[in-house]
mmCIF file of C-alpha atoms in Angstrom:
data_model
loop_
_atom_site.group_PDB
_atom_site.id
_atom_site.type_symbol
_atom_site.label_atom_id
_atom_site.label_comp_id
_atom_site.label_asym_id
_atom_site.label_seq_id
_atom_site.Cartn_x
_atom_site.Cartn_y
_atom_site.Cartn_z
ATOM 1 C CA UNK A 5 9.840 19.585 144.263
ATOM 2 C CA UNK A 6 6.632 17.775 142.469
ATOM 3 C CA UNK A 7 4.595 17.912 145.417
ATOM 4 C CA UNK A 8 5.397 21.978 145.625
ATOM 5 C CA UNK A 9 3.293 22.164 142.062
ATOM 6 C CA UNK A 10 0.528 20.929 142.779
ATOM 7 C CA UNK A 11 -1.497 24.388 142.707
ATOM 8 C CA UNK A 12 -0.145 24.924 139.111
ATOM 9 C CA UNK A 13 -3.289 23.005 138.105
ATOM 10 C CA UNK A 14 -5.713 25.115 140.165
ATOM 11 C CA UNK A 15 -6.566 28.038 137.937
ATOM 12 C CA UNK A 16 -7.280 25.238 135.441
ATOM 13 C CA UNK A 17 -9.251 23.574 137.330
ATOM 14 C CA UNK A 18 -11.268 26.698 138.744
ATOM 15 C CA UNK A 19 -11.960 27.716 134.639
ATOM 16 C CA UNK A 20 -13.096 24.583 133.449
ATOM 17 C CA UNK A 21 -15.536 23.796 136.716
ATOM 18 C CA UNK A 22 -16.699 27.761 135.999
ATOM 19 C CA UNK A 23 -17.347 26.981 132.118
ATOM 20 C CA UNK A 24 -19.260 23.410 132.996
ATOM 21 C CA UNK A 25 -21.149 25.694 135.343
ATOM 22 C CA UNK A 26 -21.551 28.423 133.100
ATOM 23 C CA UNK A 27 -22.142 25.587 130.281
ATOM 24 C CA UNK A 28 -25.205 23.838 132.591
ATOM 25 C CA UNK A 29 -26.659 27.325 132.917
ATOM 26 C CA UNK A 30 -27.173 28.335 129.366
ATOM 27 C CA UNK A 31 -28.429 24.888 128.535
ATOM 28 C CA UNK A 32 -30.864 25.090 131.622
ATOM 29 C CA UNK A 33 -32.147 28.207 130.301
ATOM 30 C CA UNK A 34 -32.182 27.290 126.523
ATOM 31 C CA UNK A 35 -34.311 24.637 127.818
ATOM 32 C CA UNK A 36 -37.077 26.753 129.683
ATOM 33 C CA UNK A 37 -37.139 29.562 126.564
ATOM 34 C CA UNK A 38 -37.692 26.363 124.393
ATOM 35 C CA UNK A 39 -40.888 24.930 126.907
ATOM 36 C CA UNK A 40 -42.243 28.665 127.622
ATOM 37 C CA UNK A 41 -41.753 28.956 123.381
ATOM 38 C CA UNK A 42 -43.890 25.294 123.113
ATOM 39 C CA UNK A 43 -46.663 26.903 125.627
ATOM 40 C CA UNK A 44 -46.574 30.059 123.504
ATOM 41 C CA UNK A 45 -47.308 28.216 120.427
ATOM 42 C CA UNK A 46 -49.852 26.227 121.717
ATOM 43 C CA UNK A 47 -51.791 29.345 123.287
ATOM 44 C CA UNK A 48 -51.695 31.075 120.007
ATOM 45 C CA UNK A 49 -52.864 27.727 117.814
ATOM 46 C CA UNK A 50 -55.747 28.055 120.765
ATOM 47 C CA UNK A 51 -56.762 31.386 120.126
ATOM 48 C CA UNK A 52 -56.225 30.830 116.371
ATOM 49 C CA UNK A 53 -59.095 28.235 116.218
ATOM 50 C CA UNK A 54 -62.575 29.765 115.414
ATOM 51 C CA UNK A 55 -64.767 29.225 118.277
ATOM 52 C CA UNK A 56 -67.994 29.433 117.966
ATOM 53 C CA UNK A 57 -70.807 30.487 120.863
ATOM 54 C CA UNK A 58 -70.899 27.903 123.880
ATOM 55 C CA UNK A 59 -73.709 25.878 123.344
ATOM 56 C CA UNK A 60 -73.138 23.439 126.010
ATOM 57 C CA UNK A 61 -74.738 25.789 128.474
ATOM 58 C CA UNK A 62 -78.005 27.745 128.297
ATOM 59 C CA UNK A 63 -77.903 31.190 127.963
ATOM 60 C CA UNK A 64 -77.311 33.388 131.052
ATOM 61 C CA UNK A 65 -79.666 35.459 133.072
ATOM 62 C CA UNK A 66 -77.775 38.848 133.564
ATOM 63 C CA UNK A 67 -78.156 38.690 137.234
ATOM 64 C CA UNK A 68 -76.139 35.709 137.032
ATOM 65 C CA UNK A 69 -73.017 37.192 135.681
ATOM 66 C CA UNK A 70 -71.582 38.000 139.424
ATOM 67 C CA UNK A 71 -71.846 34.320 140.156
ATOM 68 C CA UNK A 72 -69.917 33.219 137.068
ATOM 69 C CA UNK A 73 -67.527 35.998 137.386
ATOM 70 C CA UNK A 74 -67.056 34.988 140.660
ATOM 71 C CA UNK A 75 -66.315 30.960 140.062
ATOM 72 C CA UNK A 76 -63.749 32.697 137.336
ATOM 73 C CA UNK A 77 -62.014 34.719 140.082
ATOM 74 C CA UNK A 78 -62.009 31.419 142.297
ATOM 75 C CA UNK A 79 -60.354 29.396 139.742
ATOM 76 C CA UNK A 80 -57.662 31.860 138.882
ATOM 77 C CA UNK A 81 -56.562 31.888 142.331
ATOM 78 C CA UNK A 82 -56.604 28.232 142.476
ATOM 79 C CA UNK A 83 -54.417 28.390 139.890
ATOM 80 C CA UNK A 84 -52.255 30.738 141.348
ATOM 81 C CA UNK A 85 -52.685 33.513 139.617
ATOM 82 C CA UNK A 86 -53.052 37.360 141.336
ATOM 83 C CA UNK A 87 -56.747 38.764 139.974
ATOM 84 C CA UNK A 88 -55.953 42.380 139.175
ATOM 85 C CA UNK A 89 -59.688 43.640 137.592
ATOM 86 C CA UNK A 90 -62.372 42.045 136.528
ATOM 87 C CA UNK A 91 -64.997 44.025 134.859
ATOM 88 C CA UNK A 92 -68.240 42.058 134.138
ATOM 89 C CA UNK A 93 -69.771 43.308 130.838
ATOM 90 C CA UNK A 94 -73.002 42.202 129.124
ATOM 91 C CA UNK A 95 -71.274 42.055 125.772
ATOM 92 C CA UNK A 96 -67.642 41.834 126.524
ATOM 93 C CA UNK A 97 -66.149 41.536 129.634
ATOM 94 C CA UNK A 98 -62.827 42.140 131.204
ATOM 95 C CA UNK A 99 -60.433 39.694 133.506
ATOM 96 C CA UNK A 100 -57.259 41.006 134.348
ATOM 97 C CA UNK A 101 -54.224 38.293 136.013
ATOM 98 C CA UNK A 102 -50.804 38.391 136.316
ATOM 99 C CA UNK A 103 -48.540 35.562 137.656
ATOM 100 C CA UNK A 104 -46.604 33.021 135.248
ATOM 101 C CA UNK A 105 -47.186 31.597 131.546
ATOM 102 C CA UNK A 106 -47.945 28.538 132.686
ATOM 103 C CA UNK A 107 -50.372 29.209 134.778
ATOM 104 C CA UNK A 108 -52.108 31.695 132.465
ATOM 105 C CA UNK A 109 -52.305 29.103 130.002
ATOM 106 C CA UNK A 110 -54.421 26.895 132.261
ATOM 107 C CA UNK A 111 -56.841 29.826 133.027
ATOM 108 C CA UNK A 112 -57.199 29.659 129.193
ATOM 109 C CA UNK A 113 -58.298 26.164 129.463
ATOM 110 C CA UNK A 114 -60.144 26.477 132.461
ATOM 111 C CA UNK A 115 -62.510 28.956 130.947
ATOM 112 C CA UNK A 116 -62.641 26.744 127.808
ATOM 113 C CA UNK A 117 -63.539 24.198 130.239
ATOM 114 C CA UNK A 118 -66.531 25.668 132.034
ATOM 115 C CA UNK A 119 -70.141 24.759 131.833
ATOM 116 C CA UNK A 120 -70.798 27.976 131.225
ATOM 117 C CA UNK A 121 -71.828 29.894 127.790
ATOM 118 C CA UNK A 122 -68.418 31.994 127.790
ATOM 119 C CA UNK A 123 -65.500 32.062 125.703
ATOM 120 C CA UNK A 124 -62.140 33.912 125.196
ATOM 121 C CA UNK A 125 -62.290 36.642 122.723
ATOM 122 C CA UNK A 126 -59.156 37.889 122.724
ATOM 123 C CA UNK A 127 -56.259 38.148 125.007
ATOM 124 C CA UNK A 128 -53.609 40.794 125.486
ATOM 125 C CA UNK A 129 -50.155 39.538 127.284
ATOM 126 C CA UNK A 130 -47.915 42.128 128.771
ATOM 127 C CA UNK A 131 -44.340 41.237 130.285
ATOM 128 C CA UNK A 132 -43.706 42.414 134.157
ATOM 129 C CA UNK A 133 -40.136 42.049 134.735
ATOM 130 C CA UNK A 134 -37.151 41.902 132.256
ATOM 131 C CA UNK A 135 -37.351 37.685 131.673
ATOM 132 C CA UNK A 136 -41.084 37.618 131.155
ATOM 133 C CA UNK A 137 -41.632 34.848 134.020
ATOM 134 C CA UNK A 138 -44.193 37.193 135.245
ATOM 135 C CA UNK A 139 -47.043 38.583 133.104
ATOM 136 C CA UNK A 140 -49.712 40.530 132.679
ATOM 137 C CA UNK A 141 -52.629 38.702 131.246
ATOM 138 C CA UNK A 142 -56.001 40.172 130.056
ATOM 139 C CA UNK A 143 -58.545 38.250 128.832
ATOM 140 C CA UNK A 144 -61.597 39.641 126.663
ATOM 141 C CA UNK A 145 -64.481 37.240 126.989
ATOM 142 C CA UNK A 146 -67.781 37.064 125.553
ATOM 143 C CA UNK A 147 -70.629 35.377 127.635
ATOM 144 C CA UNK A 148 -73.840 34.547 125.918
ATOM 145 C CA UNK A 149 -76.594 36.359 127.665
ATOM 146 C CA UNK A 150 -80.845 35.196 127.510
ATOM 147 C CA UNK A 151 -83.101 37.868 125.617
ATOM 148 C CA UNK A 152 -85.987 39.093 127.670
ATOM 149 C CA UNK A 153 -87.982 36.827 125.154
ATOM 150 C CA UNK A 154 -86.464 33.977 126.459
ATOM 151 C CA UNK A 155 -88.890 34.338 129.529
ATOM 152 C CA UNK A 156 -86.397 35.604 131.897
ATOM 153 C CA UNK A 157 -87.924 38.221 133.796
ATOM 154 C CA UNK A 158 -89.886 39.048 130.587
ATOM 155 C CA UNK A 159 -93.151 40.037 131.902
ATOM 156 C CA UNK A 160 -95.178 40.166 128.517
ATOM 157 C CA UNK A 161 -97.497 37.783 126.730
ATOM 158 C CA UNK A 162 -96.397 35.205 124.498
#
């Protein structure tokens, strides 16, 4: 008769593997909203800090604002990232991404890392889907342009 009871313990069995597994989850998740909330910090600290102009590169020649608009576009892709718009402005211009945090955190640093006179303005995040592991990211930036003065294709007298 004892070995006819041996499936007495197997709806225990089935609920306590179901809340481990249902334990492991939550904790596996608590543990990615706690990194994505660490990233999110650290992005806001970043655009927190007053920045001033680039001056570790020379100012720009508008007709080179294609060519550093296009390493930008290269480097996002490295990174992953899907370029949505990018509107080259004289003043202010416009990069548009989506893709994950992570990787639009990089593209942060990447354009903090250039050797280029541009900078991060501001940045608007926007989530895609219901968990936010896919966003919409669009960066203002500000690129220091040359005044005619400055001899590029000025044509008058000093």
């Amino acid at each position: 008769m004892n070995g006819s009871r041996w499936y007495a313990w197997l709806p225990a069995l089935v609920f306590f593997a179901a809340v481990a597994l249902l334990g492991l989850t939550a904790w596996e998740l608590r543990q990615a909203q706690l990194e994505e909330g660490r990233l999110r910090a650290r992005f806001e600290e970043l655009l927190r800090v007053p920045e001033t102009l680039p001056k570790r590169a020379a100012p720009l020649d508008p007709a080179q604002l294609p060519e550093v608009y296009r390493e930008l576009i290269d480097r996002a892709l490295e990174l992953g990232l899907e370029v949505r718009e990018v509107n080259p402005g004289i003043e202010d211009g416009l990069l548009i991404v989506e893709g994950g945090f992570q990787e639009a955190y990089a593209m942060l640093e990447v354009v903090r890392a250039m050797d280029r006179p541009l900078w991060v303005k501001g940045i608007e995040i926007n989530r895609l889907d219901d968990e936010g592991r896919r966003l919409s990211v669009t960066y203002t930036l500000g690129v220091r342009i040359a005044p005619p003065e400055d001899g590029f294709g000025s044509d008058a007298a000093p």
